[in-house]
Coordinates of C-alpha atoms and ligand atoms in Angstrom, one line a residue:
X133 CA 0.0 -0.2 0.2
X134 CA 1.6 3.2 -0.9
X135 CA -0.3 5.9 0.9
X136 CA 1.1 9.0 -0.8
X137 CA -0.3 7.4 -4.4
X138 CA -3.4 6.9 -2.4
X139 CA -3.4 3.5 -4.0
X140 CA -4.1 -0.4 -2.9
X141 CA -1.4 -2.9 -4.1
X142 CA -2.7 -6.0 -5.6
X143 CA -1.9 -9.0 -3.2
X144 CA 0.1 -11.6 -5.1
X145 CA -2.4 -14.4 -4.5
X146 CA -5.0 -12.5 -6.2
X147 CA -6.6 -14.5 -9.0
X148 CA -5.7 -12.9 -12.7
X149 CA -6.2 -16.1 -15.5
X150 CA -9.5 -17.0 -15.4
X151 CA -8.8 -19.8 -18.3
X152 CA -10.7 -22.7 -17.4
X153 CA -11.9 -21.2 -14.5
X154 CA -15.2 -19.5 -13.4
X155 CA -15.0 -15.6 -13.1
X156 CA -17.0 -13.4 -11.7
X157 CA -18.8 -12.3 -14.9
X158 CA -19.3 -15.8 -16.2
X159 CA -21.2 -16.7 -12.9
X160 CA -23.3 -14.3 -13.5
X161 CA -23.7 -14.3 -17.2
X162 CA -22.9 -10.5 -17.0
X163 CA -22.5 -10.5 -20.8
X164 CA -26.0 -11.4 -21.4
X165 CA -27.4 -9.0 -18.3
X166 CA -25.6 -6.1 -19.3
X167 CA -26.3 -6.6 -23.0
X168 CA -30.2 -6.6 -22.3
X169 CA -31.0 -3.0 -22.5
X170 CA -32.2 -1.8 -25.7
X171 CA -33.6 1.7 -25.6
X172 CA -36.4 2.0 -28.7
X173 CA -35.9 6.0 -29.0
X174 CA -34.4 7.5 -31.6
X175 CA -32.6 9.5 -31.2
X176 CA -32.3 7.5 -28.1
X177 CA -33.5 9.6 -25.2
X178 CA -31.2 9.4 -22.0
X179 CA -33.8 8.8 -19.7
X180 CA -35.0 5.7 -21.5
X181 CA -32.2 3.6 -19.4
X182 CA -33.3 4.7 -16.0
X183 CA -37.1 3.4 -17.3
X184 CA -35.4 0.3 -18.5
X185 CA -33.1 -0.6 -15.8
X186 CA -36.1 0.5 -13.4
X187 CA -38.1 -2.4 -14.5
X188 CA -35.8 -5.2 -15.5
X189 CA -34.5 -5.0 -11.8
X190 CA -38.0 -4.9 -10.4
X191 CA -38.5 -8.0 -12.7
X192 CA -35.4 -9.7 -10.8
X193 CA -37.0 -9.0 -7.5
X194 CA -40.1 -10.6 -8.4
X195 CA -38.2 -13.6 -9.7
X196 CA -36.9 -14.0 -6.3
X197 CA -39.8 -13.0 -4.5
X198 CA -41.7 -16.0 -6.9
X199 CA -38.7 -18.5 -5.7
X200 CA -39.4 -18.0 -2.2
X201 CA -42.8 -17.7 -2.4
X202 CA -42.9 -21.3 -4.0
X203 CA -40.7 -22.2 -0.9
X204 CA -43.3 -21.0 1.7
X205 CA -46.1 -22.6 0.0
X206 CA -44.2 -25.9 -0.3
X207 CA -43.1 -25.4 4.1
X208 CA -46.6 -24.5 4.5
X209 CA -47.8 -27.8 3.1
X210 CA -45.1 -29.5 5.1
X211 CA -46.3 -28.2 8.4
X212 CA -43.0 -26.2 9.0
X213 CA -44.5 -22.9 10.1
X214 CA -41.1 -21.7 11.1
X215 CA -39.3 -22.2 7.9
X216 CA -42.2 -20.9 6.0
X217 CA -41.8 -17.7 8.3
X218 CA -38.3 -17.5 7.5
X219 CA -39.0 -17.4 3.5
X220 CA -41.7 -14.3 4.3
X221 CA -39.0 -12.5 6.1
X222 CA -36.8 -12.6 3.0
X223 CA -40.1 -11.4 0.7
X224 CA -40.6 -8.5 2.9
X225 CA -37.2 -7.2 2.9
X226 CA -37.4 -7.3 -0.9
X227 CA -40.9 -6.1 -0.9
X228 CA -39.3 -3.0 0.9
X229 CA -36.6 -2.6 -1.3
X230 CA -39.1 -2.6 -4.5
X231 CA -41.2 -0.1 -2.9
X232 CA -37.9 2.2 -2.2
X233 CA -36.9 2.0 -5.6
X234 CA -39.8 4.3 -6.8
X235 CA -38.0 7.2 -5.7
X236 CA -35.3 6.5 -8.4
X237 CA -38.1 6.5 -11.0
X238 CA -39.8 10.0 -9.5
X239 CA -36.8 11.6 -10.6
X240 CA -38.2 11.5 -14.5
X241 CA -40.3 14.3 -15.2
X242 CA -43.1 14.8 -17.0
X243 CA -41.3 16.2 -20.3
X244 CA -38.8 13.8 -20.0
X245 CA -40.9 10.8 -19.9
X246 CA -43.3 12.6 -22.6
X247 CA -40.1 12.5 -25.0
X248 CA -39.8 8.6 -25.2
X249 CA -43.3 7.5 -24.0
X250 CA -44.6 7.6 -27.6
X251 CA -41.9 4.9 -28.4
X252 CA -43.3 2.2 -26.0
X253 CA -46.3 1.4 -28.1
X254 CA -48.6 -0.7 -26.2
X255 CA -46.4 -1.9 -23.8
X256 CA -47.3 -1.8 -20.3
X257 CA -46.6 -2.8 -16.9
X258 CA -49.9 -4.7 -16.8
X259 CA -48.2 -7.1 -18.9
X260 CA -45.8 -8.1 -16.4
X261 CA -46.6 -11.8 -15.6
X262 CA -44.4 -11.8 -12.7
X263 CA -46.4 -9.4 -11.1
X264 CA -49.3 -11.3 -11.8
X265 CA -48.1 -14.7 -10.9
X266 CA -47.4 -13.3 -7.3
X267 CA -51.0 -12.0 -7.1
X268 CA -51.9 -15.5 -7.9
X269 CA -49.7 -17.0 -5.6
X270 CA -50.7 -14.7 -2.6
X271 CA -54.3 -15.6 -3.5
X272 CA -55.7 -12.9 -6.0
X273 CA -56.4 -15.2 -8.9
X274 CA -58.5 -13.8 -12.0
X275 CA -58.6 -16.0 -15.1
X276 CA -59.2 -13.4 -17.2
X277 CA -55.7 -12.0 -16.8
X278 CA -54.4 -15.4 -18.8
X279 CA -56.0 -13.5 -21.9
X280 CA -53.2 -10.7 -21.8
X281 CA -50.4 -13.7 -22.3
X282 CA -52.2 -15.4 -25.5
X283 CA -48.5 -14.1 -27.4
X284 CA -46.4 -15.5 -24.7
X285 CA -47.4 -18.9 -24.3
X286 CA -44.4 -19.7 -21.9
X287 CA -46.1 -17.0 -19.3
X288 CA -49.5 -18.3 -20.1
X289 CA -48.5 -21.7 -19.1
X290 CA -46.9 -20.4 -16.0
X291 CA -49.9 -18.5 -14.9
X292 CA -52.2 -21.1 -16.1
X293 CA -50.4 -23.7 -13.6
X294 CA -50.5 -21.0 -10.6
X295 CA -54.2 -20.9 -11.0
X296 CA -55.3 -24.1 -10.7
X297 CA -52.7 -24.6 -7.7
X298 CA -53.7 -23.5 -3.9
X299 CA -52.3 -20.2 -2.9
X300 CA -49.9 -19.1 0.3
X301 CA -53.4 -18.1 2.0
X302 CA -55.0 -21.6 1.0
X303 CA -52.4 -23.5 2.4
X304 CA -52.1 -21.2 5.7
X305 CA -55.8 -22.1 5.6
X306 CA -55.1 -25.8 5.4
X307 CA -52.7 -26.1 8.1
X308 CA -55.0 -23.8 10.6
X309 CA -57.4 -26.8 10.1
X310 CA -54.8 -29.6 10.6
X311 CA -54.1 -27.8 13.8
X312 CA -57.7 -28.2 15.0
X313 CA -59.4 -25.0 14.3
X314 CA -63.0 -24.8 12.7
X315 CA -62.3 -23.7 9.3
X316 CA -65.4 -24.0 6.9
X317 CA -65.5 -26.6 4.5
X318 CA -66.2 -24.1 1.6
X319 CA -62.7 -22.8 2.4
X320 CA -60.8 -26.1 2.2
X321 CA -63.3 -27.0 -1.1
X322 CA -63.3 -23.6 -3.0
X323 CA -62.5 -23.4 -6.6
X324 CA -59.0 -22.8 -6.9
X325 CA -59.4 -20.6 -9.7
X326 CA -61.3 -17.8 -8.2
X327 CA -59.7 -15.2 -5.9
X328 CA -60.3 -15.7 -2.3
X329 CA -63.5 -14.1 -1.3
X330 CA -64.3 -12.7 2.2
X331 CA -65.3 -16.0 5.0
X332 CA -67.2 -14.3 8.0
X333 CA -66.5 -17.4 10.1
X334 CA -62.6 -17.3 9.2
X335 CA -62.5 -13.9 11.4
X336 CA -63.7 -16.0 14.4
X337 CA -61.0 -18.4 13.9
X338 CA -58.4 -15.6 13.9
X339 CA -60.3 -14.0 16.5
X340 CA -59.6 -17.1 18.7
X341 CA -56.1 -17.0 17.8
X342 CA -55.7 -13.5 18.8
X343 CA -57.4 -13.8 22.1
X344 CA -55.4 -16.6 23.1
X345 CA -52.0 -15.9 21.9
X346 CA -50.1 -17.6 24.2
X347 CA -51.8 -21.1 22.9
X348 CA -51.2 -20.4 19.3
X349 CA -48.0 -18.2 19.2
X350 CA -46.6 -19.6 16.2
X351 CA -50.2 -18.9 14.4
X352 CA -50.7 -15.6 15.8
X353 CA -46.6 -14.2 14.5
X354 CA -47.7 -15.8 11.3
X355 CA -51.2 -13.7 10.7
X356 CA -49.0 -10.7 11.7
X357 CA -46.5 -11.8 9.4
X358 CA -49.2 -12.5 6.3
X359 CA -50.4 -9.0 7.4
X360 CA -46.9 -7.4 6.9
X361 CA -47.1 -9.1 3.4
X362 CA -50.1 -7.7 2.5
X363 CA -49.6 -4.1 3.9
X364 CA -46.3 -3.9 1.7
X365 CA -47.8 -4.9 -1.2
X366 CA -50.3 -2.2 -0.9
X367 CA -47.3 0.2 -0.3
X368 CA -45.7 -0.9 -3.5
X369 CA -49.6 -0.5 -5.6
X370 CA -49.9 3.2 -4.2
X371 CA -46.0 4.2 -4.6
X372 CA -46.5 3.0 -8.4
X373 CA -50.2 4.9 -8.1
X374 CA -48.4 8.3 -7.1
X375 CA -45.6 7.8 -9.1
X376 CA -47.8 7.3 -12.1
X377 CA -49.8 10.3 -11.3
X378 CA -47.0 12.6 -11.0
X379 CA -45.8 11.3 -14.3
X380 CA -48.6 11.1 -16.5
X381 CA -51.2 12.5 -14.5
X382 CA -54.6 11.1 -15.8
X383 CA -53.5 10.3 -19.2
X384 CA -54.6 7.0 -20.3
X385 CA -52.1 3.8 -19.9
X386 CA -50.5 2.5 -23.0
X387 CA -52.1 -0.9 -21.9
X388 CA -55.3 0.6 -22.5
X389 CA -56.5 1.3 -19.1
X390 CA -58.1 4.7 -17.9
X391 CA -54.8 4.8 -16.1
X392 CA -54.5 6.1 -12.5
X393 CA -58.3 5.5 -12.0
X394 CA -57.7 1.5 -13.0
X395 CA -54.7 1.5 -10.4
X396 CA -57.1 3.2 -7.3
X397 CA -59.4 0.0 -7.8
X398 CA -56.3 -2.2 -7.4
X399 CA -55.9 -0.7 -3.8
X400 CA -59.3 -2.1 -3.0
X401 CA -58.2 -5.5 -3.5
X402 CA -56.9 -7.6 -0.6
X403 CA -55.3 -11.2 -0.3
X404 CA -56.2 -11.5 3.7
X405 CA -59.4 -9.8 4.5
X406 CA -60.0 -11.7 7.3
X407 CA -56.7 -10.8 9.2
X408 CA -57.8 -7.2 8.4
X409 CA -61.2 -7.8 9.7
X410 CA -60.3 -9.5 13.2
X411 CA -58.8 -6.0 14.1
X412 CA -62.6 -4.9 14.5
X413 CA -63.4 -7.8 16.6
X414 CA -60.6 -8.1 19.1
X415 CA -61.7 -6.9 22.3
X416 CA -65.1 -6.7 22.0
Ligands
HEM1191 C1 -43.2 6.2 -15.0 C2 -43.4 5.3 -14.9 C3 -44.6 4.3 -15.0 C4 -46.1 4.8 -15.7 C5 -46.4 6.0 -15.9 C6 -46.5 3.5 -15.5 C7 -48.1 3.6 -15.8 C8 -48.9 2.5 -15.6 C9 -50.4 2.6 -15.7 C10 -51.1 3.8 -16.4 C11 -50.8 1.4 -15.7 C12 -52.3 0.9 -15.9 C13 -52.2 -0.2 -17.3 C14 -52.0 0.6 -18.6 O1 -53.3 0.9 -19.4 O2 -51.0 1.1 -19.0 C15 -49.7 0.7 -15.3 C16 -49.7 -1.1 -14.6 C17 -48.4 -1.3 -14.1 N1 -47.7 -1.2 -14.1 FE1 -46.6 0.9 -14.4 N2 -46.1 2.2 -14.5 C18 -44.3 3.3 -14.5 C19 -43.8 2.5 -13.9 C20 -43.7 0.8 -13.8 C21 -42.8 -0.3 -13.3 C22 -41.6 0.6 -12.8 C23 -43.4 -1.0 -12.7 C24 -42.5 -2.2 -12.0 C25 -42.3 -3.6 -12.5 C26 -44.6 -1.0 -13.3 C27 -45.5 -2.1 -13.1 C28 -46.6 -2.1 -13.8 C29 -47.4 -3.3 -13.5 C30 -47.2 -4.5 -12.2 C31 -48.8 -2.7 -13.4 C32 -50.3 -3.5 -13.4 C33 -50.8 -3.4 -11.9 C34 -52.5 -3.8 -11.7 O3 -52.5 -4.5 -12.6 O4 -52.8 -3.2 -10.8 N3 -45.3 0.2 -13.5 N4 -48.8 1.3 -15.1
NFK1192 N1 -48.2 2.4 -18.9 C1 -47.3 2.9 -19.0 C2 -46.3 2.8 -19.5 C3 -45.3 2.0 -18.5 O1 -45.1 2.6 -17.7 C4 -44.6 0.9 -19.2 C5 -44.3 0.8 -20.6 C6 -43.3 -0.5 -21.0 C7 -43.1 -1.3 -19.9 C8 -43.5 -1.3 -18.4 C9 -44.1 -0.1 -18.5 N2 -44.5 0.1 -16.8 C10 -45.5 0.2 -15.9 O2 -46.3 -0.1 -16.7 C11 -47.9 4.7 -19.5 O3 -49.3 4.8 -19.8 O4 -47.2 5.4 -19.8

């Protein structure tokens, strides 16, 4: 180390020749990853790179969320609540990161965006199959969404598979039933292809869990973890809505929707309605 040159000397053992060896770039497929940004504006607009990378990083994190959610579902199926909660803890951190990331895109002014928005054609985040897959895995199924992916058979297949499978919430409810809680039969035999709908009897099950937390500690904690998950999801939706509002105002979306009004309606969707409803009942 030569302090005067402000330079760190390389140590003798540092690897320099990667012939026949795995390197950082080859392990991470950086060649492909960093060659996958293709701005379409001509002449290329400086801010389109921000727009592309914001979406690509979001999709990478969504890929990990899906990976973790599938594992959480398997752990719930195996009655391993502790491992399932570990997975949820990781997902919550990813969600925070995804939500925090909106502040980067918020530096894109309406005039900057207007310069390349026309080049985006009919493309829209509405066509994000990974986002839809996360919604399905959490229990907000919507078979109609599959039509959007008619031109992407792989994405459509992935969503069709998830549509037929149980969600995280279905599995949690089944676990409650195996633990001896009085779960209504219609919840255990429900049509998996539709969204979970509010069930007042389930609120009473949660009421018993919350009012006897000492005897149901892991379930009590799991309920709160699920509420955190939904809360975080809604915060992402809200930041998306507010970023859209400050960037395009009340223009229609490129995906064909009314824009902000359509996104507002998504804030009324809920994954675990009974876990919110129980709050009104506690201590009554
Ligand atoms: C300036 C930036 C953005 C604008 C103006 C914008 C605008 C919109 C609009 C208007 C919609 C409604 C569908 C439509 O008609 O197009 C939408 C949907 C959506 N966008 Fe964005 N968006 C932006 C950034 C992002 C980013 C960074 C993501 C991250 C992946 C994203 C993901 C989504 C998703 C998942 C939907 C579907 C939401 C739902 O179904 O409720 N958007 N966006
Ligand atoms: N729907 C946006 C366009 C948009 O944001 C977008 C375009 C292509 C790929 C992803 C996008 N992100 C979110 O919707 C708009 O109406 O301006």
